[in-house]
């Protein structure tokens, strides 16, 4: 099992860990702990490097496999041995952009849910931009401009972001914890990570976020589209 360090501290840029498994066919290693986000929930995985026994390997991909996080190593250096000590370093510029983007999407989600009661039907992001799909019957320019103004007012409030990991039964006592149309949390997950934008939004989420909405900066609605009778897509970018 890989301890997921980012779940309790998204600002961990470097970390020390141990190689617990080597997968030659995949050219991947499993660590006993990692700050690399392995992707999921619309957020892509982190990139960076692992330095092991004097060799530095680019980390080109990270993904979850059961309770393990697989780190796929680039280059052609020999793979490390099990039990080796690894020093992980994130591509922090990219990670921090993703944190700001993810929080901006939660500001959007929380504002739209509060003001219009619309649930999320899908979403994805990349550094600096992302999109959410909502249950809206109609979407027009005037409404989009209202939403853009509202989310920037919320971000400028400097709202604190709090992360907790709660027992499943306790978490599901929180009203409206799941903001997606379909509950994507597997039944076997016994602890639920929640992300709260204090005073605006509280929902189950596994990704990385900034500590305060003031770090997000200006949010621009770049585009909007109809993706069906009750499915409207809003694209955002951050400055």
GROMACS .gro file of C-alpha atoms in nm:
model
  239
    1UNK     CA    1   0.000   0.000   0.000
    2UNK     CA    2   0.130   0.343  -0.096
    3UNK     CA    3   0.075   0.623   0.155
    4UNK     CA    4  -0.068   0.916  -0.040
    5UNK     CA    5   0.108   1.216   0.111
    6UNK     CA    6  -0.080   1.469  -0.101
    7UNK     CA    7  -0.407   1.374   0.065
    8UNK     CA    8  -0.310   1.560   0.382
    9UNK     CA    9  -0.059   1.812   0.241
   10UNK     CA   10  -0.089   1.921  -0.121
   11UNK     CA   11   0.213   2.149  -0.079
   12UNK     CA   12   0.467   1.866  -0.039
   13UNK     CA   13   0.711   1.932  -0.325
   14UNK     CA   14   0.983   1.680  -0.230
   15UNK     CA   15   0.974   1.364  -0.024
   16UNK     CA   16   1.178   1.057   0.074
   17UNK     CA   17   1.038   0.711   0.026
   18UNK     CA   18   1.132   0.347  -0.028
   19UNK     CA   19   1.096   0.131  -0.338
   20UNK     CA   20   0.876  -0.160  -0.233
   21UNK     CA   21   0.819  -0.316  -0.575
   22UNK     CA   22   0.980  -0.302  -0.921
   23UNK     CA   23   0.783  -0.386  -1.237
   24UNK     CA   24   1.033  -0.435  -1.522
   25UNK     CA   25   0.774  -0.496  -1.794
   26UNK     CA   26   0.604  -0.165  -1.719
   27UNK     CA   27   0.930   0.009  -1.625
   28UNK     CA   28   0.755   0.122  -1.309
   29UNK     CA   29   0.816   0.123  -0.935
   30UNK     CA   30   0.584   0.124  -0.635
   31UNK     CA   31   0.685   0.341  -0.340
   32UNK     CA   32   0.575   0.311   0.022
   33UNK     CA   33   0.475   0.677   0.012
   34UNK     CA   34   0.432   0.941  -0.257
   35UNK     CA   35   0.338   1.305  -0.309
   36UNK     CA   36   0.269   1.241  -0.679
   37UNK     CA   37  -0.101   1.261  -0.760
   38UNK     CA   38  -0.186   0.947  -0.963
   39UNK     CA   39  -0.470   1.098  -1.162
   40UNK     CA   40  -0.843   1.062  -1.120
   41UNK     CA   41  -1.159   1.266  -1.081
   42UNK     CA   42  -1.075   1.466  -1.391
   43UNK     CA   43  -0.735   1.576  -1.257
   44UNK     CA   44  -0.432   1.444  -1.450
   45UNK     CA   45  -0.136   1.282  -1.278
   46UNK     CA   46   0.175   1.467  -1.165
   47UNK     CA   47   0.514   1.462  -1.334
   48UNK     CA   48   0.860   1.502  -1.182
   49UNK     CA   49   1.167   1.294  -1.095
   50UNK     CA   50   1.283   1.017  -0.866
   51UNK     CA   51   1.646   1.012  -0.758
   52UNK     CA   52   1.756   0.664  -0.648
   53UNK     CA   53   2.113   0.545  -0.578
   54UNK     CA   54   2.259   0.848  -0.754
   55UNK     CA   55   2.047   0.811  -1.067
   56UNK     CA   56   1.766   1.052  -1.156
   57UNK     CA   57   1.467   0.909  -1.341
   58UNK     CA   58   1.197   1.122  -1.502
   59UNK     CA   59   0.850   1.024  -1.381
   60UNK     CA   60   0.640   1.028  -1.698
   61UNK     CA   61   0.318   0.887  -1.555
   62UNK     CA   62   0.165   0.787  -1.222
   63UNK     CA   63  -0.148   0.578  -1.175
   64UNK     CA   64  -0.331   0.391  -0.900
   65UNK     CA   65  -0.346   0.013  -0.913
   66UNK     CA   66  -0.543  -0.113  -0.618
   67UNK     CA   67  -0.379   0.033  -0.307
   68UNK     CA   68  -0.052   0.103  -0.489
   69UNK     CA   69   0.066   0.405  -0.686
   70UNK     CA   70   0.275   0.304  -0.989
   71UNK     CA   71   0.546   0.549  -1.096
   72UNK     CA   72   0.648   0.497  -1.460
   73UNK     CA   73   1.013   0.585  -1.519
   74UNK     CA   74   1.151   0.740  -1.835
   75UNK     CA   75   1.507   0.720  -1.964
   76UNK     CA   76   1.714   0.408  -2.014
   77UNK     CA   77   1.899   0.383  -1.682
   78UNK     CA   78   1.884   0.042  -1.510
   79UNK     CA   79   1.584   0.005  -1.285
   80UNK     CA   80   1.647   0.042  -0.911
   81UNK     CA   81   1.639  -0.247  -0.666
   82UNK     CA   82   1.361  -0.313  -0.420
   83UNK     CA   83   1.440  -0.157  -0.083
   84UNK     CA   84   1.624   0.139  -0.235
   85UNK     CA   85   1.565   0.486  -0.094
   86UNK     CA   86   1.405   0.730  -0.336
   87UNK     CA   87   1.392   1.109  -0.334
   88UNK     CA   88   1.086   1.235  -0.517
   89UNK     CA   89   1.061   1.584  -0.666
   90UNK     CA   90   0.743   1.714  -0.825
   91UNK     CA   91   0.719   1.937  -1.129
   92UNK     CA   92   0.589   2.201  -0.891
   93UNK     CA   93   0.495   2.466  -1.145
   94UNK     CA   94   0.262   2.222  -1.318
   95UNK     CA   95   0.124   2.080  -0.990
   96UNK     CA   96   0.052   2.425  -0.848
   97UNK     CA   97  -0.131   2.526  -1.166
   98UNK     CA   98  -0.344   2.214  -1.131
   99UNK     CA   99  -0.415   2.295  -0.765
  100UNK     CA  100  -0.529   2.646  -0.857
  101UNK     CA  101  -0.735   2.510  -1.146
  102UNK     CA  102  -0.899   2.242  -0.934
  103UNK     CA  103  -0.995   2.491  -0.664
  104UNK     CA  104  -1.132   2.726  -0.931
  105UNK     CA  105  -1.355   2.443  -1.056
  106UNK     CA  106  -1.482   2.385  -0.701
  107UNK     CA  107  -1.559   2.757  -0.673
  108UNK     CA  108  -1.757   2.723  -0.997
  109UNK     CA  109  -1.931   2.406  -0.880
  110UNK     CA  110  -2.018   2.550  -0.539
  111UNK     CA  111  -2.146   2.877  -0.679
  112UNK     CA  112  -2.362   2.714  -0.947
  113UNK     CA  113  -2.503   2.463  -0.698
  114UNK     CA  114  -2.582   2.736  -0.445
  115UNK     CA  115  -2.734   2.981  -0.693
  116UNK     CA  116  -2.904   2.744  -0.941
  117UNK     CA  117  -2.915   2.399  -0.777
  118UNK     CA  118  -2.743   2.242  -1.079
  119UNK     CA  119  -2.550   1.917  -1.036
  120UNK     CA  120  -2.226   1.832  -1.217
  121UNK     CA  121  -2.248   1.566  -1.488
  122UNK     CA  122  -1.880   1.563  -1.591
  123UNK     CA  123  -1.554   1.751  -1.587
  124UNK     CA  124  -1.185   1.753  -1.663
  125UNK     CA  125  -0.886   1.982  -1.629
  126UNK     CA  126  -0.533   2.055  -1.736
  127UNK     CA  127  -0.291   2.312  -1.594
  128UNK     CA  128  -0.458   2.652  -1.612
  129UNK     CA  129  -0.789   2.546  -1.764
  130UNK     CA  130  -1.078   2.308  -1.717
  131UNK     CA  131  -1.447   2.249  -1.775
  132UNK     CA  132  -1.755   2.129  -1.590
  133UNK     CA  133  -2.082   2.001  -1.730
  134UNK     CA  134  -2.399   2.096  -1.544
  135UNK     CA  135  -2.765   2.002  -1.546
  136UNK     CA  136  -2.896   2.319  -1.708
  137UNK     CA  137  -3.185   2.324  -1.953
  138UNK     CA  138  -3.073   2.654  -2.104
  139UNK     CA  139  -2.744   2.842  -2.116
  140UNK     CA  140  -2.710   3.193  -2.255
  141UNK     CA  141  -2.447   3.464  -2.259
  142UNK     CA  142  -2.611   3.675  -1.991
  143UNK     CA  143  -2.624   3.381  -1.749
  144UNK     CA  144  -2.262   3.293  -1.820
  145UNK     CA  145  -2.153   3.650  -1.745
  146UNK     CA  146  -2.346   3.638  -1.417
  147UNK     CA  147  -2.172   3.313  -1.324
  148UNK     CA  148  -1.828   3.453  -1.415
  149UNK     CA  149  -1.884   3.760  -1.197
  150UNK     CA  150  -2.013   3.547  -0.907
  151UNK     CA  151  -1.721   3.301  -0.908
  152UNK     CA  152  -1.467   3.583  -0.912
  153UNK     CA  153  -1.641   3.748  -0.617
  154UNK     CA  154  -1.621   3.419  -0.428
  155UNK     CA  155  -1.253   3.361  -0.511
  156UNK     CA  156  -1.167   3.717  -0.405
  157UNK     CA  157  -1.324   3.653  -0.063
  158UNK     CA  158  -1.007   3.465   0.036
  159UNK     CA  159  -1.198   3.161   0.159
  160UNK     CA  160  -0.999   2.894   0.343
  161UNK     CA  161  -0.989   2.542   0.200
  162UNK     CA  162  -1.008   2.262   0.459
  163UNK     CA  163  -0.940   1.895   0.392
  164UNK     CA  164  -1.063   1.610   0.612
  165UNK     CA  165  -1.067   1.231   0.588
  166UNK     CA  166  -1.382   1.098   0.753
  167UNK     CA  167  -1.533   0.755   0.816
  168UNK     CA  168  -1.777   0.679   0.535
  169UNK     CA  169  -2.085   0.676   0.759
  170UNK     CA  170  -1.994   1.013   0.909
  171UNK     CA  171  -1.914   1.168   0.572
  172UNK     CA  172  -2.246   1.067   0.421
  173UNK     CA  173  -2.434   1.248   0.695
  174UNK     CA  174  -2.315   1.572   0.530
  175UNK     CA  175  -2.596   1.713   0.312
  176UNK     CA  176  -2.519   1.734  -0.062
  177UNK     CA  177  -2.172   1.579  -0.016
  178UNK     CA  178  -2.183   1.434  -0.367
  179UNK     CA  179  -2.216   1.713  -0.623
  180UNK     CA  180  -2.207   1.486  -0.926
  181UNK     CA  181  -2.520   1.344  -1.087
  182UNK     CA  182  -2.392   0.992  -1.020
  183UNK     CA  183  -2.221   0.891  -0.694
  184UNK     CA  184  -1.879   0.774  -0.813
  185UNK     CA  185  -1.753   0.659  -0.472
  186UNK     CA  186  -1.713   0.279  -0.468
  187UNK     CA  187  -1.902   0.103  -0.189
  188UNK     CA  188  -1.579  -0.050  -0.057
  189UNK     CA  189  -1.422   0.286   0.034
  190UNK     CA  190  -1.454   0.312   0.413
  191UNK     CA  191  -1.302   0.660   0.451
  192UNK     CA  192  -1.402   0.963   0.246
  193UNK     CA  193  -1.182   1.266   0.182
  194UNK     CA  194  -1.375   1.591   0.186
  195UNK     CA  195  -1.269   1.932   0.055
  196UNK     CA  196  -1.441   2.238   0.199
  197UNK     CA  197  -1.427   2.592   0.067
  198UNK     CA  198  -1.539   2.750   0.391
  199UNK     CA  199  -1.871   2.925   0.351
  200UNK     CA  200  -1.925   2.810  -0.006
  201UNK     CA  201  -1.872   2.442  -0.086
  202UNK     CA  202  -1.820   2.106   0.082
  203UNK     CA  203  -1.791   1.786  -0.119
  204UNK     CA  204  -1.613   1.454  -0.149
  205UNK     CA  205  -1.296   1.491  -0.354
  206UNK     CA  206  -0.961   1.316  -0.390
  207UNK     CA  207  -0.756   1.581  -0.571
  208UNK     CA  208  -0.514   1.858  -0.477
  209UNK     CA  209  -0.610   2.215  -0.388
  210UNK     CA  210  -0.464   2.544  -0.273
  211UNK     CA  211  -0.508   2.658   0.088
  212UNK     CA  212  -0.709   2.971   0.011
  213UNK     CA  213  -0.921   3.088  -0.282
  214UNK     CA  214  -0.710   3.405  -0.303
  215UNK     CA  215  -0.438   3.187  -0.461
  216UNK     CA  216  -0.663   3.103  -0.756
  217UNK     CA  217  -0.644   3.449  -0.914
  218UNK     CA  218  -0.879   3.574  -1.184
  219UNK     CA  219  -1.114   3.313  -1.334
  220UNK     CA  220  -1.231   3.364  -1.690
  221UNK     CA  221  -1.518   3.177  -1.851
  222UNK     CA  222  -1.354   3.099  -2.183
  223UNK     CA  223  -1.651   2.934  -2.354
  224UNK     CA  224  -1.978   2.750  -2.302
  225UNK     CA  225  -2.160   2.487  -2.504
  226UNK     CA  226  -2.476   2.281  -2.505
  227UNK     CA  227  -2.397   1.910  -2.480
  228UNK     CA  228  -2.757   1.792  -2.469
  229UNK     CA  229  -3.109   1.884  -2.359
  230UNK     CA  230  -3.012   1.924  -1.993
  231UNK     CA  231  -2.632   1.917  -2.016
  232UNK     CA  232  -2.442   2.244  -2.054
  233UNK     CA  233  -2.063   2.280  -2.048
  234UNK     CA  234  -1.869   2.574  -1.902
  235UNK     CA  235  -1.499   2.616  -1.978
  236UNK     CA  236  -1.279   2.824  -1.747
  237UNK     CA  237  -0.923   2.951  -1.753
  238UNK     CA  238  -0.717   3.105  -1.475
  239UNK     CA  239  -0.476   3.394  -1.519
   0.00000   0.00000   0.00000
